Coordinates of C-alpha atoms and ligand atoms in Angstrom, one line a residue:
X1 CA 102.8 92.0 78.8
X2 CA 99.1 90.8 77.6
X3 CA 98.8 87.1 77.0
X4 CA 99.4 85.5 74.0
X5 CA 96.9 83.6 71.4
X6 CA 98.6 80.7 69.9
X7 CA 97.0 80.4 65.8
X8 CA 97.5 76.3 65.2
X9 CA 96.0 76.5 61.5
X10 CA 94.7 72.2 60.2
X11 CA 93.6 73.7 57.3
X12 CA 96.0 71.6 55.9
X13 CA 94.4 68.5 58.1
X14 CA 90.7 68.9 59.4
X15 CA 90.1 71.8 56.0
X16 CA 91.4 68.9 53.8
X17 CA 88.5 66.9 55.1
X18 CA 86.2 68.4 53.1
X19 CA 84.9 66.6 50.1
X20 CA 87.0 67.5 46.8
X21 CA 89.8 70.1 48.7
X22 CA 92.1 67.7 48.8
X23 CA 95.3 68.4 47.6
X24 CA 98.8 67.7 46.6
X25 CA 101.9 67.1 48.3
X26 CA 103.3 70.1 45.7
X27 CA 100.2 71.9 47.3
X28 CA 100.7 71.3 50.7
X29 CA 103.8 72.5 50.5
X30 CA 103.6 75.8 49.0
X31 CA 100.6 76.3 51.1
X32 CA 102.7 75.9 54.3
X33 CA 104.9 78.3 53.0
X34 CA 102.3 81.1 53.0
X35 CA 101.1 79.9 56.8
X36 CA 104.7 80.3 57.4
X37 CA 104.9 83.3 56.1
X38 CA 101.3 84.7 57.9
X39 CA 103.4 83.5 60.8
X40 CA 101.3 81.5 62.5
X41 CA 101.9 79.3 65.3
X42 CA 101.3 76.0 64.2
X43 CA 101.2 73.8 61.1
X44 CA 99.0 71.1 61.2
X45 CA 100.1 69.3 58.1
X46 CA 98.2 67.0 57.7
X47 CA 97.2 62.6 59.2
X48 CA 100.6 60.9 58.6
X49 CA 99.1 57.4 59.2
X50 CA 96.1 58.0 56.7
X51 CA 97.8 56.9 53.9
X52 CA 101.2 57.5 51.9
X53 CA 100.0 60.7 50.6
X54 CA 99.6 62.3 53.3
X55 CA 102.6 61.1 55.4
X56 CA 105.0 62.2 52.0
X57 CA 103.3 65.8 52.3
X58 CA 103.9 65.7 56.3
X59 CA 107.2 64.4 55.8
X60 CA 107.8 67.8 53.1
X61 CA 106.2 70.0 55.1
X62 CA 108.4 68.8 57.9
X63 CA 111.1 69.4 56.0
X64 CA 111.1 72.5 54.7
X65 CA 109.2 74.7 56.8
X66 CA 111.0 76.5 59.6
X67 CA 109.4 78.9 61.6
X68 CA 106.0 77.6 62.7
X69 CA 105.4 74.2 64.9
X70 CA 104.7 71.2 62.4
X71 CA 102.4 68.8 63.1
X72 CA 100.6 65.3 62.1
X73 CA 97.4 64.4 63.8
X74 CA 97.4 60.4 65.2
X75 CA 94.2 58.3 66.7
X76 CA 95.4 57.1 69.8
X77 CA 97.7 54.1 69.4
X78 CA 101.2 53.2 68.4
X79 CA 101.4 52.5 64.8
X80 CA 99.8 56.4 64.4
X81 CA 101.9 57.8 66.7
X82 CA 104.9 56.0 65.0
X83 CA 104.1 57.0 62.3
X84 CA 103.5 61.0 62.9
X85 CA 107.1 61.1 64.4
X86 CA 108.7 59.6 61.8
X87 CA 107.1 62.0 59.3
X88 CA 107.7 64.8 61.4
X89 CA 111.2 63.7 62.7
X90 CA 113.3 66.6 60.4
X91 CA 111.1 69.4 62.0
X92 CA 113.3 72.3 64.1
X93 CA 109.4 72.4 65.9
X94 CA 107.6 69.3 66.2
X95 CA 104.3 68.2 67.7
X96 CA 102.3 64.9 67.7
X97 CA 98.8 65.4 68.3
X98 CA 96.5 62.4 69.5
X99 CA 93.2 62.3 69.8
X100 CA 90.0 60.0 70.7
X101 CA 86.5 60.1 71.0
X102 CA 85.4 61.0 74.5
X103 CA 81.9 61.3 74.2
X104 CA 79.1 58.2 75.2
X105 CA 77.5 58.0 72.0
X106 CA 81.2 57.6 69.9
X107 CA 82.5 55.5 72.4
X108 CA 79.3 53.2 72.5
X109 CA 78.6 53.2 68.8
X110 CA 82.1 54.2 67.0
X111 CA 84.4 53.1 68.9
X112 CA 82.1 50.3 70.4
X113 CA 84.7 50.8 73.1
X114 CA 83.9 51.7 77.5
X115 CA 84.7 54.7 79.2
X116 CA 87.4 52.7 81.0
X117 CA 89.3 51.0 77.9
X118 CA 88.8 54.5 76.0
X119 CA 90.7 56.4 79.8
X120 CA 93.8 54.2 79.3
X121 CA 93.7 54.2 75.6
X122 CA 94.6 57.6 76.0
X123 CA 96.8 57.7 78.8
X124 CA 98.9 55.1 77.4
X125 CA 98.5 57.5 73.2
X126 CA 99.8 60.4 75.5
X127 CA 102.7 58.0 77.0
X128 CA 103.7 56.7 73.9
X129 CA 103.7 59.6 72.1
X130 CA 105.5 61.4 74.6
X131 CA 108.4 59.6 74.5
X132 CA 108.8 60.7 70.5
X133 CA 108.3 63.6 70.8
X134 CA 108.6 66.6 73.2
X135 CA 105.5 68.5 72.0
X136 CA 102.0 66.9 72.1
X137 CA 98.7 67.5 71.8
X138 CA 95.7 65.9 72.9
X139 CA 92.1 66.1 72.3
X140 CA 88.7 64.3 73.1
X141 CA 86.9 64.5 70.3
X142 CA 83.3 65.2 70.4
X143 CA 84.6 66.4 74.0
X144 CA 81.6 68.5 74.0
X145 CA 79.1 66.7 74.1
X146 CA 81.3 64.5 76.7
X147 CA 80.8 64.1 80.4
X148 CA 81.9 66.4 82.0
X149 CA 82.8 64.4 84.7
X150 CA 84.5 61.9 82.5
X151 CA 86.2 64.2 80.6
X152 CA 88.3 65.6 83.9
X153 CA 89.0 62.3 84.7
X154 CA 91.4 62.3 81.2
X155 CA 92.2 65.2 81.2
X156 CA 94.1 65.1 84.2
X157 CA 95.1 61.7 83.4
X158 CA 96.6 63.3 79.7
X159 CA 98.2 66.2 81.5
X160 CA 100.0 63.5 84.1
X161 CA 101.2 62.0 80.6
X162 CA 103.0 64.6 79.3
X163 CA 100.1 66.9 77.2
X164 CA 101.5 70.0 77.1
X165 CA 98.0 71.3 74.5
X166 CA 94.1 70.0 76.1
X167 CA 92.0 70.6 73.2
X168 CA 88.8 70.7 73.5
X169 CA 86.8 70.3 70.1
X170 CA 82.5 71.1 69.5
X171 CA 83.5 68.1 66.6
X172 CA 79.7 68.6 65.1
X173 CA 79.3 72.3 65.8
X174 CA 76.6 72.0 68.5
X175 CA 77.8 74.9 71.1
X176 CA 76.5 78.3 71.6
X177 CA 79.1 80.6 72.6
X178 CA 78.3 81.7 76.6
X179 CA 78.2 77.6 77.3
X180 CA 81.1 76.4 75.7
X181 CA 82.9 79.3 77.3
X182 CA 81.8 78.2 80.1
X183 CA 81.9 74.6 79.9
X184 CA 86.4 75.1 79.2
X185 CA 86.7 77.3 82.5
X186 CA 84.9 74.7 84.3
X187 CA 87.3 71.9 83.1
X188 CA 89.6 74.0 84.5
X189 CA 88.3 74.9 87.2
X190 CA 88.1 71.2 88.4
X191 CA 91.2 69.6 86.9
X192 CA 93.9 70.1 89.7
X193 CA 97.1 70.2 87.2
X194 CA 95.0 72.6 84.4
X195 CA 97.7 75.0 84.2
X196 CA 101.0 72.0 83.0
X197 CA 98.8 72.2 80.2
X198 CA 97.7 75.3 77.2
X199 CA 94.1 75.0 76.6
X200 CA 92.4 75.3 73.3
X201 CA 89.4 75.5 71.3
X202 CA 88.3 73.8 68.0
X203 CA 85.3 74.4 66.7
X204 CA 83.1 73.3 63.8
X205 CA 80.4 75.9 61.9
X206 CA 77.3 73.5 61.7
X207 CA 74.9 76.5 63.7
X208 CA 77.2 79.7 61.7
X209 CA 79.3 80.0 65.5
X210 CA 82.3 78.4 64.9
X211 CA 84.1 82.3 65.8
X212 CA 82.0 83.4 68.1
X213 CA 82.4 80.1 70.0
X214 CA 86.3 80.0 69.4
X215 CA 86.4 83.7 71.3
X216 CA 84.4 82.6 73.8
X217 CA 86.3 79.9 75.1
X218 CA 89.1 82.7 74.9
X219 CA 87.5 84.7 76.9
X220 CA 85.3 82.9 79.4
X221 CA 87.2 79.3 78.9
X222 CA 91.0 80.8 79.2
X223 CA 92.6 78.5 76.0
X224 CA 95.1 80.5 74.8
X225 CA 95.1 78.1 71.7
X226 CA 92.6 78.9 68.9
X227 CA 92.6 75.9 66.1
X228 CA 91.4 77.5 63.0
X229 CA 91.3 77.2 58.9
X230 CA 92.1 79.6 56.4
X231 CA 88.6 80.6 54.7
X232 CA 87.0 78.8 57.3
X233 CA 87.2 75.3 54.7
X234 CA 86.4 72.4 56.3
X235 CA 83.8 69.1 56.1
X236 CA 80.3 69.9 56.0
X237 CA 79.4 73.9 57.1
X238 CA 82.8 74.2 57.6
X239 CA 86.0 75.2 60.8
X240 CA 86.5 78.3 62.8
X241 CA 87.7 80.8 60.3
X242 CA 91.1 82.2 60.6
X243 CA 90.2 85.4 59.5
X244 CA 88.2 86.5 61.4
X245 CA 89.3 85.2 65.0
X246 CA 92.4 87.2 64.3
X247 CA 91.2 90.0 63.2
X248 CA 88.4 90.2 65.9
X249 CA 91.3 89.9 68.6
X250 CA 93.1 92.2 66.3
X251 CA 90.7 94.8 65.8
X252 CA 89.1 94.0 69.8
X253 CA 92.5 94.3 71.7
X254 CA 90.8 96.6 73.8
X255 CA 88.2 93.8 74.5
X256 CA 90.8 90.8 74.6
X257 CA 93.8 92.3 75.5
X258 CA 95.9 89.5 73.4
X259 CA 99.0 89.5 71.4
X260 CA 99.6 87.9 68.2
X261 CA 102.2 86.2 66.4
X262 CA 100.8 86.8 63.0
X263 CA 101.7 88.9 59.9
X264 CA 97.9 90.2 58.7
X265 CA 99.1 91.4 56.0
X266 CA 99.7 87.8 54.4
X267 CA 95.9 87.2 55.1
X268 CA 94.2 88.0 51.3
X269 CA 97.3 85.6 49.8
X270 CA 96.3 82.9 51.7
X271 CA 93.0 83.3 51.3
X272 CA 93.5 82.8 48.1
X273 CA 95.9 80.7 47.4
X274 CA 93.5 78.5 48.7
X275 CA 90.5 79.4 47.3
X276 CA 92.5 79.0 43.7
X277 CA 93.7 75.2 45.1
X278 CA 90.4 74.2 46.0
X279 CA 88.0 75.7 44.4
X280 CA 86.8 76.3 47.4
X281 CA 85.3 80.1 46.4
X282 CA 85.0 82.9 48.8
X283 CA 81.8 84.1 48.6
X284 CA 81.8 88.3 48.0
X285 CA 79.8 88.9 51.3
X286 CA 82.4 86.9 53.8
X287 CA 84.0 89.1 56.4
X288 CA 87.9 90.4 55.6
X289 CA 88.6 88.4 52.7
X290 CA 85.8 88.4 50.6
X291 CA 85.7 91.0 47.8
X292 CA 83.1 93.4 49.0
X293 CA 84.5 93.1 52.7
X294 CA 85.8 96.3 52.0
X295 CA 84.0 97.7 48.8
X296 CA 81.3 101.0 49.7
X297 CA 79.3 101.1 47.1
X298 CA 76.4 102.8 47.9
X299 CA 76.6 107.2 48.4
X300 CA 76.6 107.9 51.7
X301 CA 79.0 104.6 53.2
X302 CA 81.9 106.2 50.2
X303 CA 80.7 110.4 51.0
X304 CA 81.7 109.5 54.8
X305 CA 85.0 106.6 53.8
X306 CA 86.4 109.8 51.7
X307 CA 85.8 112.3 54.6
X308 CA 87.1 110.2 57.7
X309 CA 88.1 106.6 56.7
X310 CA 86.5 105.3 60.7
X311 CA 83.6 106.7 59.7
X312 CA 82.9 102.9 58.1
X313 CA 85.5 100.8 58.3
X314 CA 87.2 99.1 61.5
X315 CA 90.4 97.6 59.5
X316 CA 91.9 98.9 56.8
X317 CA 92.3 96.6 53.7
X318 CA 95.8 97.1 53.9
X319 CA 96.4 95.5 57.0
X320 CA 94.7 92.5 55.5
X321 CA 96.4 92.6 52.5
X322 CA 93.8 93.8 50.0
X323 CA 96.3 96.0 47.7
X324 CA 95.1 97.8 44.5
X325 CA 95.5 94.8 41.9
X326 CA 98.9 95.7 40.5
X327 CA 100.5 94.8 36.6
X328 CA 103.6 93.4 37.8
X329 CA 104.5 91.6 34.3
X330 CA 103.5 91.9 30.5
X331 CA 104.3 90.8 27.3
X332 CA 108.0 91.9 27.6
X333 CA 108.9 90.7 30.6
X334 CA 111.8 88.2 30.3
X335 CA 112.1 84.5 32.2
X336 CA 114.0 86.7 34.8
X337 CA 111.8 89.0 36.1
X338 CA 109.4 85.7 35.8
X339 CA 111.0 83.9 38.1
X340 CA 111.8 86.3 40.6
X341 CA 107.9 87.8 41.2
X342 CA 107.2 84.1 41.5
X343 CA 109.8 84.0 44.3
X344 CA 108.6 87.6 45.1
X345 CA 105.1 85.4 45.7
X346 CA 106.4 82.5 47.7
X347 CA 106.2 80.1 44.6
X348 CA 109.2 77.7 44.4
X349 CA 108.3 74.8 41.3
X350 CA 110.5 72.2 41.9
X351 CA 112.3 71.9 38.8
X352 CA 113.5 74.2 35.9
X353 CA 111.3 72.0 33.4
X354 CA 108.4 73.3 35.4
X355 CA 109.8 76.8 35.4
X356 CA 110.3 76.7 31.3
X357 CA 106.2 76.0 31.6
X358 CA 105.1 78.2 34.0
X359 CA 107.2 80.4 31.9
X360 CA 105.8 79.4 28.4
X361 CA 102.2 79.3 29.8
X362 CA 102.6 83.2 31.3
X363 CA 104.2 84.6 27.6
X364 CA 101.1 82.5 26.4
X365 CA 99.1 84.3 28.5
X366 CA 101.0 87.6 28.5
X367 CA 99.9 87.5 24.2
X368 CA 95.9 87.1 24.8
X369 CA 95.6 89.5 27.7
X370 CA 98.7 92.8 28.7
X371 CA 97.9 93.0 32.2
X372 CA 99.5 90.3 34.6
X373 CA 98.4 90.4 37.8
X374 CA 99.9 88.6 41.0
X375 CA 96.0 86.3 40.7
X376 CA 97.1 85.4 37.1
X377 CA 100.3 84.5 38.3
X378 CA 98.7 82.4 41.2
X379 CA 96.5 80.6 38.8
X380 CA 99.0 80.1 36.6
X381 CA 101.2 77.9 38.6
X382 CA 98.0 76.0 40.1
X383 CA 97.3 75.2 36.2
X384 CA 98.5 71.5 36.2
X385 CA 100.0 71.7 32.6
X386 CA 102.9 73.2 34.7
X387 CA 103.2 70.0 36.6
X388 CA 102.3 68.5 33.0
X389 CA 104.8 65.7 34.1
X390 CA 102.8 64.5 36.5
X391 CA 99.3 64.6 35.2
X392 CA 97.6 61.7 33.4
X393 CA 95.0 63.7 30.9
X394 CA 96.2 67.3 29.5
X395 CA 94.6 69.7 27.3
X396 CA 95.9 70.3 24.2
X397 CA 93.6 72.2 22.1
X398 CA 90.2 73.5 22.1
X399 CA 87.6 74.9 19.7
X400 CA 84.4 75.4 19.6
X401 CA 81.4 77.0 17.5
X402 CA 78.5 78.3 18.9
X403 CA 76.1 80.8 17.3
X404 CA 72.7 82.2 17.6
X405 CA 69.7 79.8 16.7
X406 CA 72.2 77.1 16.0
X407 CA 73.5 74.1 18.6
X408 CA 76.9 74.8 20.3
X409 CA 79.6 72.5 18.7
X410 CA 83.1 71.7 20.2
X411 CA 86.2 69.4 19.4
X412 CA 88.9 68.8 21.9
X413 CA 92.1 67.2 21.6
X414 CA 93.9 65.8 25.0
X415 CA 95.8 63.3 26.0
X416 CA 96.1 60.1 28.7
X417 CA 99.1 59.5 29.2
X418 CA 100.5 59.0 26.2
X419 CA 97.5 58.7 24.1
X420 CA 96.4 61.6 21.9
X421 CA 92.9 61.6 21.4
X422 CA 90.6 63.9 19.5
X423 CA 86.8 64.2 21.0
X424 CA 83.3 66.5 19.2
X425 CA 80.5 67.0 20.4
X426 CA 77.5 69.5 20.2
X427 CA 76.1 70.1 23.4
X428 CA 73.3 73.5 24.7
X429 CA 76.4 75.2 25.1
X430 CA 79.6 75.5 23.6
X431 CA 81.3 74.7 27.8
X432 CA 78.8 71.6 28.0
X433 CA 79.6 70.2 25.0
X434 CA 83.3 70.9 25.0
X435 CA 83.0 68.5 29.0
X436 CA 80.6 66.2 26.3
X437 CA 83.3 65.7 24.0
X438 CA 85.6 64.6 26.8
X439 CA 83.8 62.5 28.3
X440 CA 83.1 60.7 25.2
X441 CA 86.2 60.1 25.1
X442 CA 87.2 58.9 29.1
X443 CA 83.7 57.5 30.1
X444 CA 83.8 58.7 33.5
X445 CA 80.9 57.9 34.0
X446 CA 81.5 60.6 37.1
X447 CA 78.9 62.8 37.9
X448 CA 79.3 66.2 37.8
X449 CA 78.1 67.9 41.3
X450 CA 79.4 71.6 40.7
X451 CA 80.1 73.8 38.1
X452 CA 81.0 77.4 38.4
X453 CA 82.9 79.9 37.3
X454 CA 84.7 83.6 38.4
X455 CA 86.7 86.0 37.0
X456 CA 90.4 86.1 38.8
X457 CA 90.8 89.6 38.8
X458 CA 87.1 91.8 39.0
X459 CA 86.7 95.2 37.3
X460 CA 87.6 93.7 33.3
X461 CA 86.2 91.0 31.4
X462 CA 90.3 90.9 29.9
X463 CA 90.4 88.7 33.2
X464 CA 90.7 85.4 33.5
X465 CA 88.1 82.8 34.1
X466 CA 88.4 80.7 36.7
X467 CA 86.5 77.8 36.8
X468 CA 85.6 75.2 39.3
X469 CA 83.8 71.0 38.4
X470 CA 83.6 69.5 41.3
X471 CA 83.1 65.6 40.0
X472 CA 81.5 62.5 42.2
X473 CA 82.5 59.1 41.6
X474 CA 82.3 56.0 43.5
X475 CA 81.8 57.5 46.8
X476 CA 84.5 60.2 45.9
X477 CA 84.2 63.7 45.2
X478 CA 87.2 65.9 43.5
X479 CA 87.6 69.4 42.3
X480 CA 89.4 70.7 39.8
X481 CA 89.8 74.1 38.5
X482 CA 90.6 75.5 35.9
X483 CA 92.3 79.3 34.6
X484 CA 92.0 81.2 30.9
X485 CA 90.3 83.9 29.5
X486 CA 88.9 81.9 27.7
X487 CA 86.2 80.2 29.9
X488 CA 85.1 77.6 27.2
X489 CA 89.1 76.5 27.8
X490 CA 89.1 77.1 31.3
X491 CA 86.1 75.1 31.8
X492 CA 87.7 72.2 29.4
X493 CA 90.7 72.3 32.0
X494 CA 88.9 72.2 35.0
X495 CA 87.1 69.1 33.5
X496 CA 90.2 67.2 33.0
X497 CA 91.8 68.9 36.1
X498 CA 89.2 66.9 38.1
X499 CA 89.9 63.6 36.1
X500 CA 93.4 63.4 37.0
X501 CA 92.3 63.9 40.7
X502 CA 89.3 60.9 40.2
X503 CA 92.2 59.0 38.2
X504 CA 95.1 59.6 41.5
X505 CA 94.4 56.3 43.4
X506 CA 93.8 57.3 47.4
X507 CA 93.5 55.3 49.8
X508 CA 92.8 56.8 53.0
X509 CA 91.6 56.6 56.1
X510 CA 89.3 59.2 57.9
X511 CA 90.4 61.0 60.5
X512 CA 87.0 60.8 62.5
X513 CA 85.7 57.5 61.0
Ligands
LIG601 O1 86.2 67.8 65.3 C1 87.5 67.5 65.9 O2 86.7 66.6 66.7 C2 88.8 66.5 65.2 C3 89.8 65.9 66.1 C4 90.3 65.3 65.4 C5 90.7 67.4 66.4 O3 88.9 67.3 63.9
LIG602 ZN1 88.0 69.5 63.6

C-alpha cells in the first residue's frame, strides 16, 4: 500500500489574502462545499481571530463540512488559539494551525523578539492549543530562511508539546526545488522525534517554483502534506497550485508512488468557482484548468490525438472535470428543475427568497440566451442581485447609446439602500460612460486598477460576458464580478459589486503582518 499524500487547501485563508480576493461568508461556504466534493483532506477555512467576519466564516464552514478536516489559522497566542477553537467547536474533525516567525529577519524586525522568546512562545502556544484540540499544526513562518539549528530546537520542542503536523513555509518564495527538499530532509534527519509528526510543505510562487518546490519537499524531503490553493490563488505571485500538484502526483504515480484522496473530476468546477467568486481570471495556458490546457489547435497535434490520444495527451480532460459544454436548462425549464440543477451543482442558497431571486434571474437570462450552461448558473448565483437584501448598491436598469462618430452616452438607474438614483454621463465608450454615471452619484473616489472581460462559455458570441472590476481606495483593494449577455450591463454590475465590497466594513488583522 503506497503512502498517502495529504492535500491541505488554503484557498480560503492564504488564497484570500490576495488583494481583492476577499470573500463573503456565503461565498466561502460555497467554496468549502466544493472543496469537500473535491475530497481535500484539510480545508483551512480562515483565520478566526483576524475579524468577526472571518470568525463567522470559519464557524459556518466548521458547522457544515463533515468529510474534510476544518482548520483555522492562529498566531501563537492564547487569544487567537481560543478564538480558533471556539469557531471550530462543531467540526467533526478540527485542526488548529498556529504559527510564529523563526527567521532572524522576521524575529528582529517584525516581531521584535529574541530567539529565546520565540522558542518559549512557540512551545506555550502548542501546549495551550493541544489542550483544546487533538490535531495541531505548527508553522515556523519564513521557516526556509531560518537558521536550521534554531529551527531544529523549535520543532523538536513543539513535537514534544503535542504538535501533530509540522509545516515548513517558504513564505517569500525564495526556495529552489532541490535545496528545499534537502532542507526538509535534513531537519527530519536531525530531530530525534521527527517521526511523531506529519511533515508538510507550504510554498509561495514568487520565482514560479511553488509547485516544483512542494514536489521536491515531498520526494526528497519526505513531506506527506502539501499546502496549496485552487488556481494557485494567493498574495503576490500566489501559492502552490492544487490542481498542478495533484495531477503531477497522479499522472507520475510511477515516480512519486503516493496515494491521493482527491476526486480529480471536481477540479475544473472548483477552479471556475474560485475564479468567478474572486474575479481572478485563469490564464488560458494555465496547466490543467486553463481554457487551452487540453485544446489541440495545431493540425499535426489534432491528427495525432485523433489517431491515438496519448500521442499528445498525458492526462484525460474528463479526468479533471472538463466536459463538453452541456445545455442544462432552457426557457421552458421550471423552478423545480432549476432547483434540482442547483443541488446537482452543490449550490445551496440560504433562503426561499434567494432561490426565487435566482430563478427570476435565470428566467430573465433564458429569455435572452437560448442555451443555459452550468457556467451560466454558477455566474447567476454569484450575481449579487440574488443576495440583494444584503447588498447596498444594486443595478435596476441601464440604457446606453453609441454610434460611430458620436460620443457614447449612458443612463443608469440603481439603488443605494432605500434610495433610487438615476445617473447620466458620456464617456470614451459605453462602459466608460456607465461607470462614470454611477460614480457621479456614489462619489466613492476609488481608483479603477483593473478591468477585464471574458466570455463565460467559449465558442459563441451568445455567451455571457463576465467582467471583473478591481477598485482601490484608502489602502483597500476589492474585486467585483458581474455577468450578463450585455457586457455594458455586466460592467455596471461588476462596478456596483466592487462598491458593495468597499461599502462593507472590514477590519482584519493580517496573518503575516
Ligand atoms: O506563508 C506562510 O508563512 C504562511 C504561514 C502563516 C503558514 O502562510
Ligand atoms: Zn503562506
